């Protein structure tokens, strides 16, 4: 049976490693962070992802999954998945590929038998071909190392389900041998009818960039409609519903509100444009600059609504921000629209208290200037305005009458269009939302 290594133990790497173990493979997960490796080997996942801790615990206990800091150990595998982060370069649009390049430089010279390197990280098109060339110079001359690209489409918060039941598998390959190995590896999915798209390396890399750009465009499209609705007093939530029944449009990714954030969509959108400019086709993707700008404007529109709710003056006003994660179901706060708003309100002099059901620990660590509360009621005590910034299900269940008893003023800004407006108005709240009258 194929032995697998997964290089990089972040959201993507740990999920992929645990799910490959679940399929029955022997998997070695690698990370350069020894603390993280020790925690993972004890079955402890250092971030919140539904269902993942159970899988890691089960398979580290069974011995099918182990984590290591040793490239020598990882190099024993037959298939190596590259799952390291490709964040945005500081102060630039382009992706930072230093972790990926470092991983290849460390691994390739240790590859003592024929094997396959498979990239899963989101990368600028052309990276796989560059890695293929680099590997042929770094690996021992006696071994054949193939390179393939197999982009990942999992969503945080649904990572395990998306990996164990993918909606498609995209393979970028340069040899029949690597196509055969990957088809064999993914046979449990392919055999039950998961669509498989086999392409060249560049097409596989581009498919991922295009998918995230398309999703971001859908969100910004509906948020552009929200801006127009605001100008005429129309209701973007009804507009979205009206669009959604057209099967060509569908009902997903047209939820209007504070817009997209996280470790993927915003940076991938920028890296894709940067790469297109390098390739001399920047004009083809220039609309993505507008997609990004629409998204950012929703953040300032939210701050503006809160200011209006405070009669134009934010200084010393108490604002409760419900939600800090970039989306519900996750404790990830990277490029979180909710925290952007919280920080901006705080800079304007407001006394901001944030509460998130899962992300409080991350918020306290990375946003020390913000105050965090452990419960919704604590966050909202004496609040002049309550802002719903991440649509956790439990926030939609809040009883506005109960919350009304602890705030100073019953004013709410529903930045995710997630609350029942009528219910809140009936409980004597002044209700404001993005894109609605
Ligand atoms: C995204 C893609 O959906 C995945 O397919 C991809 O694999 C992943 O990036 C990645 O590149 O690794 P993710 O970042 O986990 O996944 O989050 P999404 O569920 O896509 O949500 C992104 C943002 O869009 C969130 O901030 C969410 O609140 C926002 N959003 C989403 C909206 O504002 N409106 C919508 O209708 C949908």
XYZ file of C-alpha atoms and ligand atoms in Angstrom:
474
model
C 0.000 0.000 0.000
C 1.185 3.518 -0.824
C 2.867 5.356 2.032
C 1.978 9.023 2.257
C 3.659 12.093 3.669
C 1.946 15.446 4.103
C 4.315 18.409 4.358
C 2.844 21.253 6.419
C 0.432 20.752 9.342
C -1.949 23.701 9.044
C -5.697 23.491 8.337
C -5.080 21.894 4.959
C -2.231 19.561 5.913
C -3.731 18.124 9.099
C -7.099 17.608 7.416
C -5.544 15.913 4.405
C -3.288 13.730 6.573
C -6.134 12.629 8.857
C -8.485 11.939 5.953
C -5.868 9.897 4.081
C -5.398 7.857 7.284
C -9.183 7.461 7.414
C -9.020 5.985 3.885
C -6.597 3.380 5.253
C -3.189 4.771 4.267
C -0.168 5.051 6.533
C 0.483 8.753 6.780
C 3.340 10.869 8.129
C 2.488 14.522 8.685
C 5.426 16.916 8.877
C 5.780 20.335 10.406
C 8.827 22.365 11.393
C 7.045 23.476 14.608
C 8.023 20.876 17.237
C 5.313 22.000 19.709
C 2.617 21.575 17.109
C 3.962 18.126 16.184
C 3.970 17.046 19.836
C 0.384 18.224 20.309
C -0.794 16.507 17.152
C 0.901 13.233 18.143
C -1.055 13.449 21.410
C -4.254 13.729 19.352
C -4.660 17.443 20.062
C -5.509 19.649 17.051
C -4.363 23.260 17.651
C -7.325 24.834 15.815
C -11.076 24.336 15.662
C -12.348 22.269 12.772
C -15.469 20.150 13.290
C -14.750 16.400 13.222
C -10.991 16.745 12.778
C -9.861 16.214 16.379
C -11.738 12.891 16.504
C -10.009 11.635 13.349
C -6.542 12.733 14.504
C -7.075 11.135 17.899
C -8.312 7.885 16.363
C -5.543 7.535 13.810
C -2.603 8.680 15.947
C -3.787 6.081 18.489
C -4.112 3.359 15.838
C -0.608 4.162 14.547
C -1.807 4.888 11.012
C -1.051 8.605 11.426
C 1.992 10.157 13.011
C 3.516 13.602 12.931
C 7.201 14.422 12.773
C 9.640 17.295 12.344
C 12.036 15.005 10.479
C 12.312 15.294 6.708
C 14.323 12.050 6.760
C 11.272 10.241 8.150
C 8.846 11.921 5.728
C 11.133 11.083 2.793
C 10.374 7.343 3.228
C 6.896 7.832 1.726
C 5.869 7.085 -1.869
C 3.577 10.076 -2.343
C 4.390 13.456 -0.777
C 1.641 16.064 -0.534
C 2.845 19.679 -0.274
C 0.367 21.481 1.982
C 2.359 24.445 3.307
C 0.911 27.948 3.474
C 1.256 30.404 0.589
C 0.302 33.682 2.312
C 0.289 37.153 0.799
C 3.743 38.775 0.694
C 4.025 41.590 3.191
C 3.057 44.862 1.517
C 2.545 43.210 -1.874
C -0.205 41.423 -3.785
C 1.893 38.417 -4.808
C 2.003 35.114 -2.929
C 4.905 34.310 -0.627
C 6.256 30.965 -1.819
C 9.179 30.801 0.601
C 7.638 28.005 2.739
C 6.945 25.918 -0.355
C 10.417 26.439 -1.800
C 12.042 25.668 1.565
C 10.038 22.425 1.885
C 11.099 21.268 -1.589
C 14.752 22.173 -0.913
C 14.702 20.137 2.317
C 12.792 17.121 0.998
C 14.120 16.577 -2.528
C 17.764 15.639 -1.684
C 16.463 12.972 0.754
C 14.281 11.138 -1.767
C 16.036 7.771 -1.977
C 13.469 5.904 -4.096
C 11.128 6.737 -7.004
C 8.207 8.782 -5.735
C 5.644 11.457 -6.484
C 5.491 15.050 -5.170
C 1.929 16.404 -5.254
C 1.225 20.080 -4.639
C -2.057 20.958 -2.921
C -1.320 24.526 -1.819
C -2.806 27.381 -3.848
C 0.003 28.775 -5.993
C 0.568 31.214 -8.849
C 0.361 29.396 -12.168
C 3.818 28.201 -13.247
C 4.931 27.192 -9.742
C 4.532 23.443 -10.351
C 6.686 23.577 -13.499
C 9.322 25.516 -11.549
C 9.250 22.916 -8.754
C 9.540 20.096 -11.283
C 12.691 21.670 -12.634
C 14.118 22.365 -9.183
C 13.458 18.803 -8.014
C 15.275 17.268 -10.946
C 18.372 19.195 -9.886
C 18.021 18.458 -6.152
C 16.978 14.791 -5.984
C 19.631 12.034 -6.082
C 20.394 11.168 -9.736
C 19.351 7.524 -9.231
C 15.725 8.366 -8.316
C 12.835 9.487 -10.495
C 10.675 12.101 -8.799
C 7.439 13.045 -10.573
C 5.596 16.257 -9.799
C 1.806 16.658 -9.982
C -0.667 19.315 -8.853
C -3.902 18.429 -7.075
C -5.532 21.631 -5.818
C -7.638 21.539 -2.679
C -11.169 22.933 -2.627
C -12.088 22.332 1.026
C -13.841 25.004 3.057
C -12.811 25.732 6.625
C -15.539 24.599 8.969
C -16.386 21.758 6.528
C -12.837 20.568 5.908
C -13.289 16.909 6.863
C -16.581 16.483 5.025
C -15.208 18.258 1.930
C -12.096 16.042 1.918
C -13.931 12.763 2.459
C -16.670 13.647 -0.045
C -15.037 16.002 -2.563
C -17.271 17.473 -5.277
C -14.461 16.967 -7.806
C -10.825 15.944 -8.046
C -8.544 17.980 -10.293
C -5.182 16.478 -11.254
C -2.407 18.269 -13.076
C 0.067 15.686 -14.335
C 3.037 15.384 -16.677
C 3.331 11.596 -16.801
C 1.038 8.598 -17.137
C 2.759 7.100 -14.139
C 1.767 9.921 -11.780
C -1.787 9.940 -13.163
C -2.025 6.224 -12.426
C -0.668 6.603 -8.885
C -3.088 9.415 -8.044
C -6.068 7.574 -9.547
C -5.143 4.553 -7.433
C -4.773 6.725 -4.342
C -8.155 8.402 -4.869
C -9.894 5.194 -6.029
C -12.301 5.271 -3.034
C -13.668 8.588 -4.374
C -13.399 7.890 -8.100
C -15.130 4.506 -7.719
C -18.185 6.146 -6.227
C -18.483 8.612 -9.098
C -16.600 11.725 -7.924
C -15.845 13.688 -11.116
C -12.159 13.546 -12.037
C -10.597 16.203 -14.239
C -7.123 15.386 -15.551
C -5.144 18.273 -17.005
C -1.641 19.674 -17.315
C 0.113 21.317 -14.370
C -0.717 24.919 -15.307
C -4.410 24.182 -15.899
C -4.710 22.458 -12.524
C -3.057 25.385 -10.723
C -5.259 27.870 -12.584
C -8.450 25.926 -11.838
C -7.969 26.644 -8.142
C -7.183 30.343 -8.629
C -10.193 30.647 -10.938
C -12.523 28.886 -8.487
C -11.665 31.240 -5.625
C -11.808 34.293 -7.915
C -15.260 33.233 -9.110
C -16.542 32.725 -5.554
C -15.186 36.122 -4.495
C -16.812 37.701 -7.548
C -20.198 36.221 -6.628
C -19.991 37.659 -3.111
C -18.880 41.071 -4.365
C -21.571 41.058 -7.060
C -24.331 40.780 -4.487
C -22.584 43.336 -2.272
C -22.396 45.761 -5.230
C -26.167 45.267 -5.564
C -26.403 46.088 -1.846
C -24.750 49.457 -2.511
C -27.307 50.202 -5.222
C -30.147 49.061 -2.963
C -28.917 51.435 -0.254
C -29.115 54.342 -2.721
C -32.791 53.703 -3.535
C -34.139 52.114 -0.365
C -34.470 48.637 -1.890
C -33.830 45.353 -0.066
C -30.819 43.300 -1.213
C -31.885 40.216 0.752
C -35.094 39.981 -1.269
C -33.127 40.776 -4.431
C -30.738 37.897 -3.621
C -33.690 35.583 -3.055
C -35.150 36.686 -6.388
C -31.901 35.786 -8.152
C -31.399 32.492 -6.336
C -34.312 30.638 -7.945
C -32.625 30.902 -11.327
C -30.664 27.633 -11.413
C -28.037 29.301 -13.569
C -27.301 31.643 -10.651
C -28.103 29.427 -7.650
C -28.431 30.392 -4.011
C -24.823 29.975 -2.857
C -22.288 32.766 -2.401
C -24.864 35.498 -3.001
C -25.466 36.174 0.698
C -25.049 39.947 1.063
C -23.296 41.464 4.062
C -19.886 42.316 5.417
C -18.163 40.365 2.640
C -15.442 37.783 2.379
C -12.340 37.359 4.499
C -10.150 34.528 5.723
C -6.815 33.084 4.744
C -7.841 32.218 1.171
C -10.235 34.327 -0.892
C -8.701 37.800 -0.286
C -5.064 36.796 -0.738
C -5.753 34.425 -3.624
C -7.615 37.184 -5.444
C -4.604 39.484 -5.128
C -2.000 36.840 -5.960
C -3.965 35.853 -9.080
C -3.942 39.456 -10.334
C -0.248 39.839 -9.529
C 0.557 36.700 -11.507
C -1.607 37.827 -14.443
C 0.298 41.129 -14.508
C 3.609 39.231 -14.564
C 2.297 37.205 -17.492
C 1.306 40.379 -19.361
C -2.457 39.681 -19.081
C -3.206 41.915 -16.110
C -6.020 43.581 -18.057
C -7.937 40.286 -18.257
C -8.229 40.200 -14.473
C -8.402 43.915 -13.712
C -12.086 43.482 -12.735
C -10.855 41.461 -9.741
C -9.407 44.707 -8.369
C -12.983 46.011 -8.297
C -14.180 42.773 -6.666
C -11.640 43.404 -3.891
C -12.586 47.089 -3.592
C -16.340 46.346 -3.313
C -15.525 43.847 -0.580
C -13.439 46.332 1.410
C -16.099 49.045 1.050
C -18.584 46.825 2.941
C -16.288 47.028 5.941
C -16.282 50.844 5.927
C -20.040 50.864 5.247
C -20.513 48.834 8.439
C -18.403 51.273 10.467
C -20.470 54.115 8.956
C -23.755 52.449 10.006
C -22.479 52.019 13.561
C -21.445 55.680 13.615
C -24.906 56.695 12.418
C -26.484 54.552 15.128
C -24.338 56.511 17.608
C -25.661 59.854 16.260
C -22.384 60.492 14.430
C -20.015 60.209 17.406
C -18.081 57.033 18.203
C -15.796 58.395 20.934
C -16.450 56.634 24.257
C -19.498 54.796 22.869
C -19.749 51.173 23.932
C -20.002 48.860 20.954
C -20.512 45.097 21.229
C -19.195 43.191 18.214
C -20.703 39.703 17.984
C -18.340 37.496 16.008
C -14.600 37.659 15.415
C -13.920 34.641 13.187
C -13.949 35.336 9.455
C -16.975 33.081 9.153
C -19.074 30.865 11.432
C -17.882 27.326 12.138
C -14.243 28.387 12.367
C -11.859 29.953 14.894
C -9.782 31.442 12.056
C -9.401 35.203 12.353
C -7.099 35.802 9.380
C -8.306 38.866 7.460
C -11.553 38.731 9.405
C -14.069 41.390 8.308
C -15.513 41.342 11.852
C -12.176 42.227 13.457
C -11.417 44.844 10.813
C -14.638 46.573 11.862
C -13.875 46.109 15.576
C -10.376 47.580 15.203
C -11.643 50.487 13.123
C -14.351 51.330 15.689
C -11.767 51.097 18.442
C -9.404 53.451 16.553
C -12.304 55.919 16.300
C -12.523 56.017 20.087
C -15.326 53.514 20.688
C -15.077 51.086 23.608
C -15.343 47.814 21.770
C -16.073 44.428 23.327
C -15.941 41.385 21.044
C -17.399 37.950 21.622
C -16.906 34.898 19.429
C -18.019 31.371 20.351
C -14.734 29.797 19.154
C -12.202 32.497 18.267
C -11.844 34.417 21.580
C -8.475 32.827 22.332
C -7.080 33.820 18.924
C -8.522 37.323 19.238
C -6.928 37.810 22.653
C -3.574 36.615 21.303
C -3.508 38.558 18.038
C -5.627 41.644 18.846
C -4.514 42.566 22.359
C -6.008 46.042 22.030
C -9.529 44.591 21.780
C -11.494 43.485 24.822
C -13.018 40.023 24.600
C -16.030 38.779 26.564
C -16.866 35.141 27.253
C -20.593 35.459 26.681
C -22.951 37.449 24.474
C -24.555 39.053 27.516
C -21.178 40.145 28.928
C -20.164 41.616 25.569
C -23.424 43.547 25.295
C -23.599 44.880 28.865
C -24.235 48.663 28.708
C -23.705 48.651 24.930
C -24.802 51.674 22.917
C -24.827 49.558 19.744
C -24.657 45.831 19.055
C -23.035 44.738 15.763
C -23.648 41.261 14.346
C -20.396 40.699 12.428
C -20.131 36.895 11.999
C -23.324 34.924 11.514
C -22.894 32.135 14.093
C -26.205 30.233 14.407
C -26.413 31.003 18.130
C -26.487 34.743 17.400
C -29.557 34.314 15.180
C -31.218 32.590 18.171
C -30.640 35.502 20.568
C -33.878 36.721 22.135
C -33.858 40.504 21.475
C -36.040 41.094 24.541
C -33.507 39.370 26.814
C -30.571 41.202 25.235
C -32.520 44.456 25.421
C -32.453 44.225 29.225
C -28.625 44.475 29.431
C -27.802 47.136 26.811
C -27.854 50.906 27.252
C -29.584 51.491 23.933
C -31.495 49.022 21.802
C -29.637 49.642 18.572
C -28.368 46.848 16.365
C -26.370 46.750 13.116
C -26.900 43.415 11.376
C -23.827 43.329 9.131
C -24.539 39.766 7.963
C -28.296 40.046 7.361
C -28.662 37.139 9.744
C -31.222 38.414 12.276
C -34.999 38.415 12.020
C -35.489 42.169 11.491
C -39.203 42.144 12.427
C -38.556 40.315 15.687
C -35.891 42.845 16.706
C -38.042 45.830 15.733
C -40.953 44.423 17.712
C -38.666 44.227 20.743
C -38.107 48.001 20.331
C -34.655 47.807 18.739
C -33.530 50.266 16.074
C -32.494 47.771 13.407
C -30.045 48.690 10.629
C -28.538 46.347 8.055
C -26.357 46.543 4.966
C -28.302 46.859 1.715
C -31.703 47.189 3.347
C -33.977 50.153 3.972
C -12.623 29.131 0.328
C -13.308 28.327 -0.793
O -14.728 28.337 -0.593
C -12.830 26.876 -0.796
O -13.406 26.164 -1.877
C -11.296 26.882 -0.934
O -10.777 25.562 -0.914
C -10.693 27.668 0.222
O -11.198 29.026 0.179
C -9.200 27.676 0.058
O -8.716 28.269 -0.907
O -8.499 26.995 0.812
P -12.998 29.364 2.974
O -11.957 30.431 2.930
O -12.937 28.299 4.025
O -13.027 28.569 1.559
O -14.356 30.118 3.173
P -15.720 30.312 2.372
O -16.742 29.412 2.923
O -15.454 30.250 0.923
O -16.086 31.801 2.785
C -15.250 32.878 2.426
C -15.800 34.191 2.907
O -16.900 34.595 2.097
C -16.295 34.196 4.345
O -15.799 35.364 4.975
C -17.795 34.245 4.203
O -18.394 34.899 5.285
C -17.959 35.037 2.917
N -19.230 34.792 2.204
C -19.507 33.576 1.674
C -20.143 35.818 2.061
O -19.927 36.947 2.536
N -21.317 35.589 1.393
C -21.608 34.394 0.857
O -22.691 34.257 0.245
C -20.682 33.355 0.999
